[in-house]
PDB file of C-alpha atoms and ligand atoms in Angstrom:
ATOM      1  CA  UNK A 216     -13.059 -22.864  -2.111  1.00 75.00           C
ATOM      2  CA  UNK A 217     -13.888 -20.017  -4.501  1.00 88.00           C
ATOM      3  CA  UNK A 218     -10.947 -18.178  -5.999  1.00 87.00           C
ATOM      4  CA  UNK A 219     -11.922 -15.062  -4.029  1.00 90.00           C
ATOM      5  CA  UNK A 220     -11.697 -17.009  -0.774  1.00 92.00           C
ATOM      6  CA  UNK A 221      -8.381 -18.484  -1.855  1.00 94.00           C
ATOM      7  CA  UNK A 222      -6.993 -14.992  -2.403  1.00 95.00           C
ATOM      8  CA  UNK A 223      -8.243 -13.891   1.018  1.00 96.00           C
ATOM      9  CA  UNK A 224      -6.672 -16.925   2.666  1.00 96.00           C
ATOM     10  CA  UNK A 225      -3.402 -16.170   0.896  1.00 95.00           C
ATOM     11  CA  UNK A 226      -3.466 -12.535   2.057  1.00 96.00           C
ATOM     12  CA  UNK A 227      -4.133 -13.671   5.641  1.00 97.00           C
ATOM     13  CA  UNK A 228      -1.295 -16.181   5.356  1.00 96.00           C
ATOM     14  CA  UNK A 229       1.171 -13.613   3.980  1.00 95.00           C
ATOM     15  CA  UNK A 230       0.443 -11.119   6.757  1.00 96.00           C
ATOM     16  CA  UNK A 231       0.597 -13.868   9.383  1.00 95.00           C
ATOM     17  CA  UNK A 232       3.939 -15.185   8.132  1.00 94.00           C
ATOM     18  CA  UNK A 233       5.662 -11.933   7.230  1.00 91.00           C
ATOM     19  CA  UNK A 234       3.747  -9.204   9.075  1.00 93.00           C
ATOM     20  CA  UNK A 235       6.170  -9.104  11.969  1.00 89.00           C
ATOM     21  CA  UNK A 236       9.126  -8.249   9.743  1.00 87.00           C
ATOM     22  CA  UNK A 237      10.323  -4.691  10.043  1.00 84.00           C
ATOM     23  CA  UNK A 238       8.710  -2.311   7.590  1.00 81.00           C
ATOM     24  CA  UNK A 239      10.954  -1.545   4.597  1.00 64.00           C
ATOM     25  CA  UNK A 240      13.323  -4.387   5.260  1.00 46.00           C
ATOM     26  CA  UNK A 241      14.627  -3.328   8.630  1.00 48.00           C
ATOM     27  CA  UNK A 242      15.954   0.030   7.556  1.00 51.00           C
ATOM     28  CA  UNK A 243      15.396   1.466  11.010  1.00 57.00           C
ATOM     29  CA  UNK A 244      11.684   2.067  10.429  1.00 53.00           C
ATOM     30  CA  UNK A 245       9.915   1.822  13.727  1.00 81.00           C
ATOM     31  CA  UNK A 246       6.834  -0.267  12.896  1.00 93.00           C
ATOM     32  CA  UNK A 247       6.305  -3.789  11.592  1.00 94.00           C
ATOM     33  CA  UNK A 248       5.027  -4.502   8.097  1.00 94.00           C
ATOM     34  CA  UNK A 249       1.591  -5.441   9.470  1.00 96.00           C
ATOM     35  CA  UNK A 250       1.387  -2.347  11.685  1.00 97.00           C
ATOM     36  CA  UNK A 251       2.290  -0.239   8.657  1.00 96.00           C
ATOM     37  CA  UNK A 252      -0.417  -1.869   6.536  1.00 97.00           C
ATOM     38  CA  UNK A 253      -3.091  -1.485   9.252  1.00 98.00           C
ATOM     39  CA  UNK A 254      -2.166   2.136   9.931  1.00 98.00           C
ATOM     40  CA  UNK A 255      -2.272   2.920   6.230  1.00 98.00           C
ATOM     41  CA  UNK A 256      -5.744   1.368   5.890  1.00 98.00           C
ATOM     42  CA  UNK A 257      -6.916   3.191   9.022  1.00 98.00           C
ATOM     43  CA  UNK A 258      -5.721   6.552   7.675  1.00 98.00           C
ATOM     44  CA  UNK A 259      -7.624   5.836   4.457  1.00 97.00           C
ATOM     45  CA  UNK A 260     -10.788   5.082   6.424  1.00 96.00           C
ATOM     46  CA  UNK A 261     -10.392   8.158   8.583  1.00 96.00           C
ATOM     47  CA  UNK A 262     -10.131  10.196   5.394  1.00 97.00           C
ATOM     48  CA  UNK A 263     -13.434   8.710   4.212  1.00 95.00           C
ATOM     49  CA  UNK A 264     -11.855   6.828   1.323  1.00 96.00           C
ATOM     50  CA  UNK A 265     -14.057   4.406  -0.624  1.00 95.00           C
ATOM     51  CA  UNK A 266     -13.654   0.746   0.352  1.00 96.00           C
ATOM     52  CA  UNK A 267     -11.493  -0.232  -2.658  1.00 96.00           C
ATOM     53  CA  UNK A 268      -8.983   2.454  -1.723  1.00 97.00           C
ATOM     54  CA  UNK A 269      -8.981   1.314   1.918  1.00 97.00           C
ATOM     55  CA  UNK A 270      -8.225  -2.168   0.581  1.00 97.00           C
ATOM     56  CA  UNK A 271      -5.436  -0.800  -1.594  1.00 98.00           C
ATOM     57  CA  UNK A 272      -3.983   0.997   1.422  1.00 98.00           C
ATOM     58  CA  UNK A 273      -3.942  -2.252   3.395  1.00 98.00           C
ATOM     59  CA  UNK A 274      -2.416  -4.235   0.540  1.00 97.00           C
ATOM     60  CA  UNK A 275      -0.077  -1.727  -1.089  1.00 97.00           C
ATOM     61  CA  UNK A 276       3.141  -3.333   0.177  1.00 94.00           C
ATOM     62  CA  UNK A 277       2.078  -6.981   0.235  1.00 94.00           C
ATOM     63  CA  UNK A 278       4.148  -7.527  -2.904  1.00 92.00           C
ATOM     64  CA  UNK A 279       7.172  -7.495  -0.590  1.00 88.00           C
ATOM     65  CA  UNK A 280       5.978 -10.933   0.553  1.00 89.00           C
ATOM     66  CA  UNK A 281       5.241 -12.343  -2.909  1.00 84.00           C
ATOM     67  CA  UNK A 282       7.478 -14.172  -5.338  1.00 75.00           C
ATOM     68  CA  UNK A 283       9.637 -11.977  -7.502  1.00 69.00           C
ATOM     69  CA  UNK A 284      13.016 -10.403  -7.931  1.00 62.00           C
ATOM     70  CA  UNK A 285      14.569  -9.910  -4.515  1.00 65.00           C
ATOM     71  CA  UNK A 286      15.543  -6.318  -3.919  1.00 66.00           C
ATOM     72  CA  UNK A 287      18.684  -5.319  -2.062  1.00 70.00           C
ATOM     73  CA  UNK A 288      20.665  -2.159  -1.359  1.00 73.00           C
ATOM     74  CA  UNK A 289      21.269  -1.507  -5.022  1.00 71.00           C
ATOM     75  CA  UNK A 290      18.294  -3.131  -6.762  1.00 73.00           C
ATOM     76  CA  UNK A 291      14.635  -2.141  -6.606  1.00 78.00           C
ATOM     77  CA  UNK A 292      12.330  -5.045  -5.722  1.00 77.00           C
ATOM     78  CA  UNK A 293       9.391  -3.761  -7.874  1.00 85.00           C
ATOM     79  CA  UNK A 294       7.123  -4.707  -4.973  1.00 87.00           C
ATOM     80  CA  UNK A 295       4.289  -2.530  -6.304  1.00 89.00           C
ATOM     81  CA  UNK A 296       3.793  -5.064  -9.131  1.00 88.00           C
ATOM     82  CA  UNK A 297       4.456  -8.398  -7.488  1.00 89.00           C
ATOM     83  CA  UNK A 298       1.077  -8.889  -5.790  1.00 93.00           C
ATOM     84  CA  UNK A 299      -1.021  -7.832  -8.780  1.00 94.00           C
ATOM     85  CA  UNK A 300      -1.427 -11.319 -10.314  1.00 93.00           C
ATOM     86  CA  UNK A 301      -2.684 -12.623  -6.953  1.00 94.00           C
ATOM     87  CA  UNK A 302      -4.922  -9.649  -6.148  1.00 96.00           C
ATOM     88  CA  UNK A 303      -6.309  -9.499  -9.681  1.00 96.00           C
ATOM     89  CA  UNK A 304      -8.059 -12.819  -9.068  1.00 95.00           C
ATOM     90  CA  UNK A 305     -10.340 -11.176  -6.496  1.00 96.00           C
ATOM     91  CA  UNK A 306     -10.257  -7.394  -6.919  1.00 96.00           C
ATOM     92  CA  UNK A 307     -10.821  -4.808  -9.631  1.00 96.00           C
ATOM     93  CA  UNK A 308      -8.776  -1.929 -10.931  1.00 96.00           C
ATOM     94  CA  UNK A 309      -9.840   0.464  -8.179  1.00 97.00           C
ATOM     95  CA  UNK A 310      -7.887  -1.775  -5.760  1.00 97.00           C
ATOM     96  CA  UNK A 311      -5.058  -2.779  -8.096  1.00 97.00           C
ATOM     97  CA  UNK A 312      -4.209   0.526  -9.732  1.00 97.00           C
ATOM     98  CA  UNK A 313      -3.432   2.630  -6.638  1.00 98.00           C
ATOM     99  CA  UNK A 314      -1.142  -0.212  -5.515  1.00 97.00           C
ATOM    100  CA  UNK A 315       0.582  -0.399  -8.894  1.00 97.00           C
ATOM    101  CA  UNK A 316       1.058   3.377  -8.942  1.00 97.00           C
ATOM    102  CA  UNK A 317       2.107   4.045  -5.342  1.00 96.00           C
ATOM    103  CA  UNK A 318       5.818   4.089  -6.158  1.00 95.00           C
ATOM    104  CA  UNK A 319       5.213   6.254  -9.226  1.00 96.00           C
ATOM    105  CA  UNK A 320       3.231   8.592  -6.945  1.00 97.00           C
ATOM    106  CA  UNK A 321       6.285   9.080  -4.752  1.00 96.00           C
ATOM    107  CA  UNK A 322       8.453   9.871  -7.790  1.00 96.00           C
ATOM    108  CA  UNK A 323       5.755  12.309  -8.964  1.00 98.00           C
ATOM    109  CA  UNK A 324       5.450  14.085  -5.616  1.00 97.00           C
ATOM    110  CA  UNK A 325       9.216  14.464  -5.278  1.00 96.00           C
ATOM    111  CA  UNK A 326       9.252  16.073  -8.725  1.00 97.00           C
ATOM    112  CA  UNK A 327       6.300  18.395  -8.187  1.00 97.00           C
ATOM    113  CA  UNK A 328       6.303  19.362  -4.483  1.00 95.00           C
ATOM    114  CA  UNK A 329       9.495  20.989  -3.242  1.00 86.00           C
ATOM    115  CA  UNK A 330       8.825  20.067   0.413  1.00 93.00           C
ATOM    116  CA  UNK A 331       7.798  16.476  -0.202  1.00 95.00           C
ATOM    117  CA  UNK A 332      11.270  14.944  -0.402  1.00 91.00           C
ATOM    118  CA  UNK A 333      12.256  16.579   2.889  1.00 91.00           C
ATOM    119  CA  UNK A 334       9.492  14.653   4.680  1.00 88.00           C
ATOM    120  CA  UNK A 335      10.498  11.217   3.393  1.00 87.00           C
ATOM    121  CA  UNK A 336      12.103   8.692   5.710  1.00 83.00           C
ATOM    122  CA  UNK A 337      15.729   7.732   5.031  1.00 83.00           C
ATOM    123  CA  UNK A 338      14.510   4.344   3.763  1.00 82.00           C
ATOM    124  CA  UNK A 339      12.124   6.024   1.337  1.00 86.00           C
ATOM    125  CA  UNK A 340      14.845   8.360   0.069  1.00 88.00           C
ATOM    126  CA  UNK A 341      17.108   5.374  -0.520  1.00 88.00           C
ATOM    127  CA  UNK A 342      14.457   3.384  -2.394  1.00 88.00           C
ATOM    128  CA  UNK A 343      13.537   6.492  -4.433  1.00 92.00           C
ATOM    129  CA  UNK A 344      16.964   6.409  -6.060  1.00 90.00           C
ATOM    130  CA  UNK A 345      16.563   2.717  -6.941  1.00 90.00           C
ATOM    131  CA  UNK A 346      13.060   3.366  -8.312  1.00 90.00           C
ATOM    132  CA  UNK A 347      14.286   5.957 -10.821  1.00 92.00           C
ATOM    133  CA  UNK A 348      14.418   9.157  -8.749  1.00 94.00           C
ATOM    134  CA  UNK A 349      12.124  12.149  -9.344  1.00 96.00           C
ATOM    135  CA  UNK A 350       9.986  11.973 -12.508  1.00 97.00           C
ATOM    136  CA  UNK A 351      10.903  14.179 -15.439  1.00 97.00           C
ATOM    137  CA  UNK A 352       8.267  16.392 -17.059  1.00 97.00           C
ATOM    138  CA  UNK A 353       7.216  13.738 -19.571  1.00 98.00           C
ATOM    139  CA  UNK A 354       6.851  11.086 -16.870  1.00 98.00           C
ATOM    140  CA  UNK A 355       4.759  13.504 -14.762  1.00 98.00           C
ATOM    141  CA  UNK A 356       2.432  14.056 -17.706  1.00 98.00           C
ATOM    142  CA  UNK A 357       1.992  10.317 -18.234  1.00 98.00           C
ATOM    143  CA  UNK A 358       1.333   9.829 -14.521  1.00 98.00           C
ATOM    144  CA  UNK A 359      -1.266  12.600 -14.396  1.00 98.00           C
ATOM    145  CA  UNK A 360      -3.142  10.920 -17.264  1.00 98.00           C
ATOM    146  CA  UNK A 361      -3.491   7.657 -15.307  1.00 98.00           C
ATOM    147  CA  UNK A 362      -7.171   7.176 -14.346  1.00 97.00           C
ATOM    148  CA  UNK A 363      -6.188   6.240 -10.788  1.00 98.00           C
ATOM    149  CA  UNK A 364      -3.457   8.858 -10.294  1.00 98.00           C
ATOM    150  CA  UNK A 365      -5.417  10.789  -7.652  1.00 98.00           C
ATOM    151  CA  UNK A 366      -6.066   7.649  -5.622  1.00 98.00           C
ATOM    152  CA  UNK A 367      -2.404   6.704  -5.863  1.00 98.00           C
ATOM    153  CA  UNK A 368      -1.384  10.129  -4.550  1.00 98.00           C
ATOM    154  CA  UNK A 369      -3.775   9.805  -1.611  1.00 98.00           C
ATOM    155  CA  UNK A 370      -2.449   6.325  -0.874  1.00 98.00           C
ATOM    156  CA  UNK A 371       1.099   7.643  -1.005  1.00 97.00           C
ATOM    157  CA  UNK A 372       0.389  10.278   1.650  1.00 96.00           C
ATOM    158  CA  UNK A 373      -1.163   7.702   3.994  1.00 97.00           C
ATOM    159  CA  UNK A 374       1.754   5.371   3.276  1.00 95.00           C
ATOM    160  CA  UNK A 375       4.231   8.053   4.303  1.00 92.00           C
ATOM    161  CA  UNK A 376       2.279   8.777   7.493  1.00 93.00           C
ATOM    162  CA  UNK A 377       1.668   5.153   8.538  1.00 95.00           C
ATOM    163  CA  UNK A 378       4.774   4.734  10.662  1.00 91.00           C
ATOM    164  CA  UNK A 379       3.682   5.583  14.200  1.00 92.00           C
ATOM    165  CA  UNK A 380       5.035   3.160  16.816  1.00 92.00           C
ATOM    166  CA  UNK A 381       2.375   1.687  19.104  1.00 91.00           C
ATOM    167  CA  UNK A 382      -0.639   3.241  17.370  1.00 95.00           C
ATOM    168  CA  UNK A 383      -3.993   1.520  18.002  1.00 97.00           C
ATOM    169  CA  UNK A 384      -5.671   0.232  14.845  1.00 97.00           C
ATOM    170  CA  UNK A 385      -8.430  -2.230  14.022  1.00 97.00           C
ATOM    171  CA  UNK A 386      -7.095  -5.796  13.768  1.00 97.00           C
ATOM    172  CA  UNK A 387      -6.263  -7.508  10.490  1.00 97.00           C
ATOM    173  CA  UNK A 388      -9.508  -9.496  10.767  1.00 96.00           C
ATOM    174  CA  UNK A 389     -11.510  -6.287  10.420  1.00 96.00           C
ATOM    175  CA  UNK A 390      -9.860  -5.424   7.120  1.00 97.00           C
ATOM    176  CA  UNK A 391     -10.018  -9.039   5.908  1.00 96.00           C
ATOM    177  CA  UNK A 392     -13.762  -8.825   6.323  1.00 95.00           C
ATOM    178  CA  UNK A 393     -13.794  -5.598   4.282  1.00 96.00           C
ATOM    179  CA  UNK A 394     -11.721  -7.377   1.603  1.00 96.00           C
ATOM    180  CA  UNK A 395     -14.113 -10.312   1.675  1.00 94.00           C
ATOM    181  CA  UNK A 396     -17.107  -8.063   1.081  1.00 93.00           C
ATOM    182  CA  UNK A 397     -15.329  -6.251  -1.734  1.00 94.00           C
ATOM    183  CA  UNK A 398     -14.248  -9.484  -3.405  1.00 91.00           C
ATOM    184  CA  UNK A 399     -17.827 -10.673  -3.704  1.00 87.00           C
ATOM    185  CA  UNK A 400     -19.170  -7.288  -4.749  1.00 85.00           C
ATOM    186  CA  UNK A 401     -20.884  -6.321  -1.472  1.00 84.00           C
ATOM    187  CA  UNK A 402     -20.645  -2.918   0.171  1.00 80.00           C
ATOM    188  CA  UNK A 403     -18.486  -3.471   3.265  1.00 80.00           C
ATOM    189  CA  UNK A 404     -19.955  -2.713   6.692  1.00 72.00           C
ATOM    190  CA  UNK A 405     -18.008   0.231   8.067  1.00 64.00           C
ATOM    191  CA  UNK A 406     -19.668   0.831  11.431  1.00 49.00           C
ATOM    192  CA  UNK A 407     -16.679  -0.333  13.464  1.00 47.00           C
ATOM    193  CA  UNK A 408     -14.665   2.706  12.394  1.00 50.00           C
ATOM    194  CA  UNK A 409     -16.229   5.060  14.902  1.00 44.00           C
ATOM    195  CA  UNK A 410     -15.260   2.792  17.783  1.00 43.00           C
ATOM    196  CA  UNK A 411     -11.643   2.820  16.740  1.00 46.00           C
ATOM    197  CA  UNK A 412     -11.677   6.547  16.082  1.00 48.00           C
ATOM    198  CA  UNK A 413     -12.448   7.063  19.742  1.00 40.00           C
ATOM    199  CA  UNK A 414      -9.624   4.792  20.952  1.00 42.00           C
TER     200      UNK A 414
HETATM  201 FE1   FE B 286       4.281   1.424   2.376  1.00 59.56          FE
END
């Protein structure tokens, strides 16, 4: 099996084994981890995001299911970094970087948009403190200079919105096929989107 296919099989396996866990570790969020991932990817598609950013939206939290330091109520789990070694075997920076920066994007938005913090879920507010709180001016400047900062900010907004109980989305298989196309350098077929838009 090629290493790209191995990565895809691993992603499928992680979502199958852990996708039913409550999003954000059971902190009273109302969707499962898989529902959250699918909704995030769907919002990216609806916004007309390029395929690598749709992939990033699907995969942004998969680090929760990968090996690493276990987070708890007082320790951040650094989940935005934990999947990067795996994903880097199949995908480029346009997939990896928005994932790596999606926590930084939250810290940036809290620092720069007065209303942003008010819209965060209680779980997100709690993790914000563990992740370092709002960025200071120097950190904001560094973030803005990141080549994928804009994509990370877009991903962050879809992430925050991807928590609707019972929402209809395409199945995981649809996004796995998009990932498969991306991993081998093909433009993914996107025609199925319109059908789901109408649902
Ligand atoms: Fe998320």
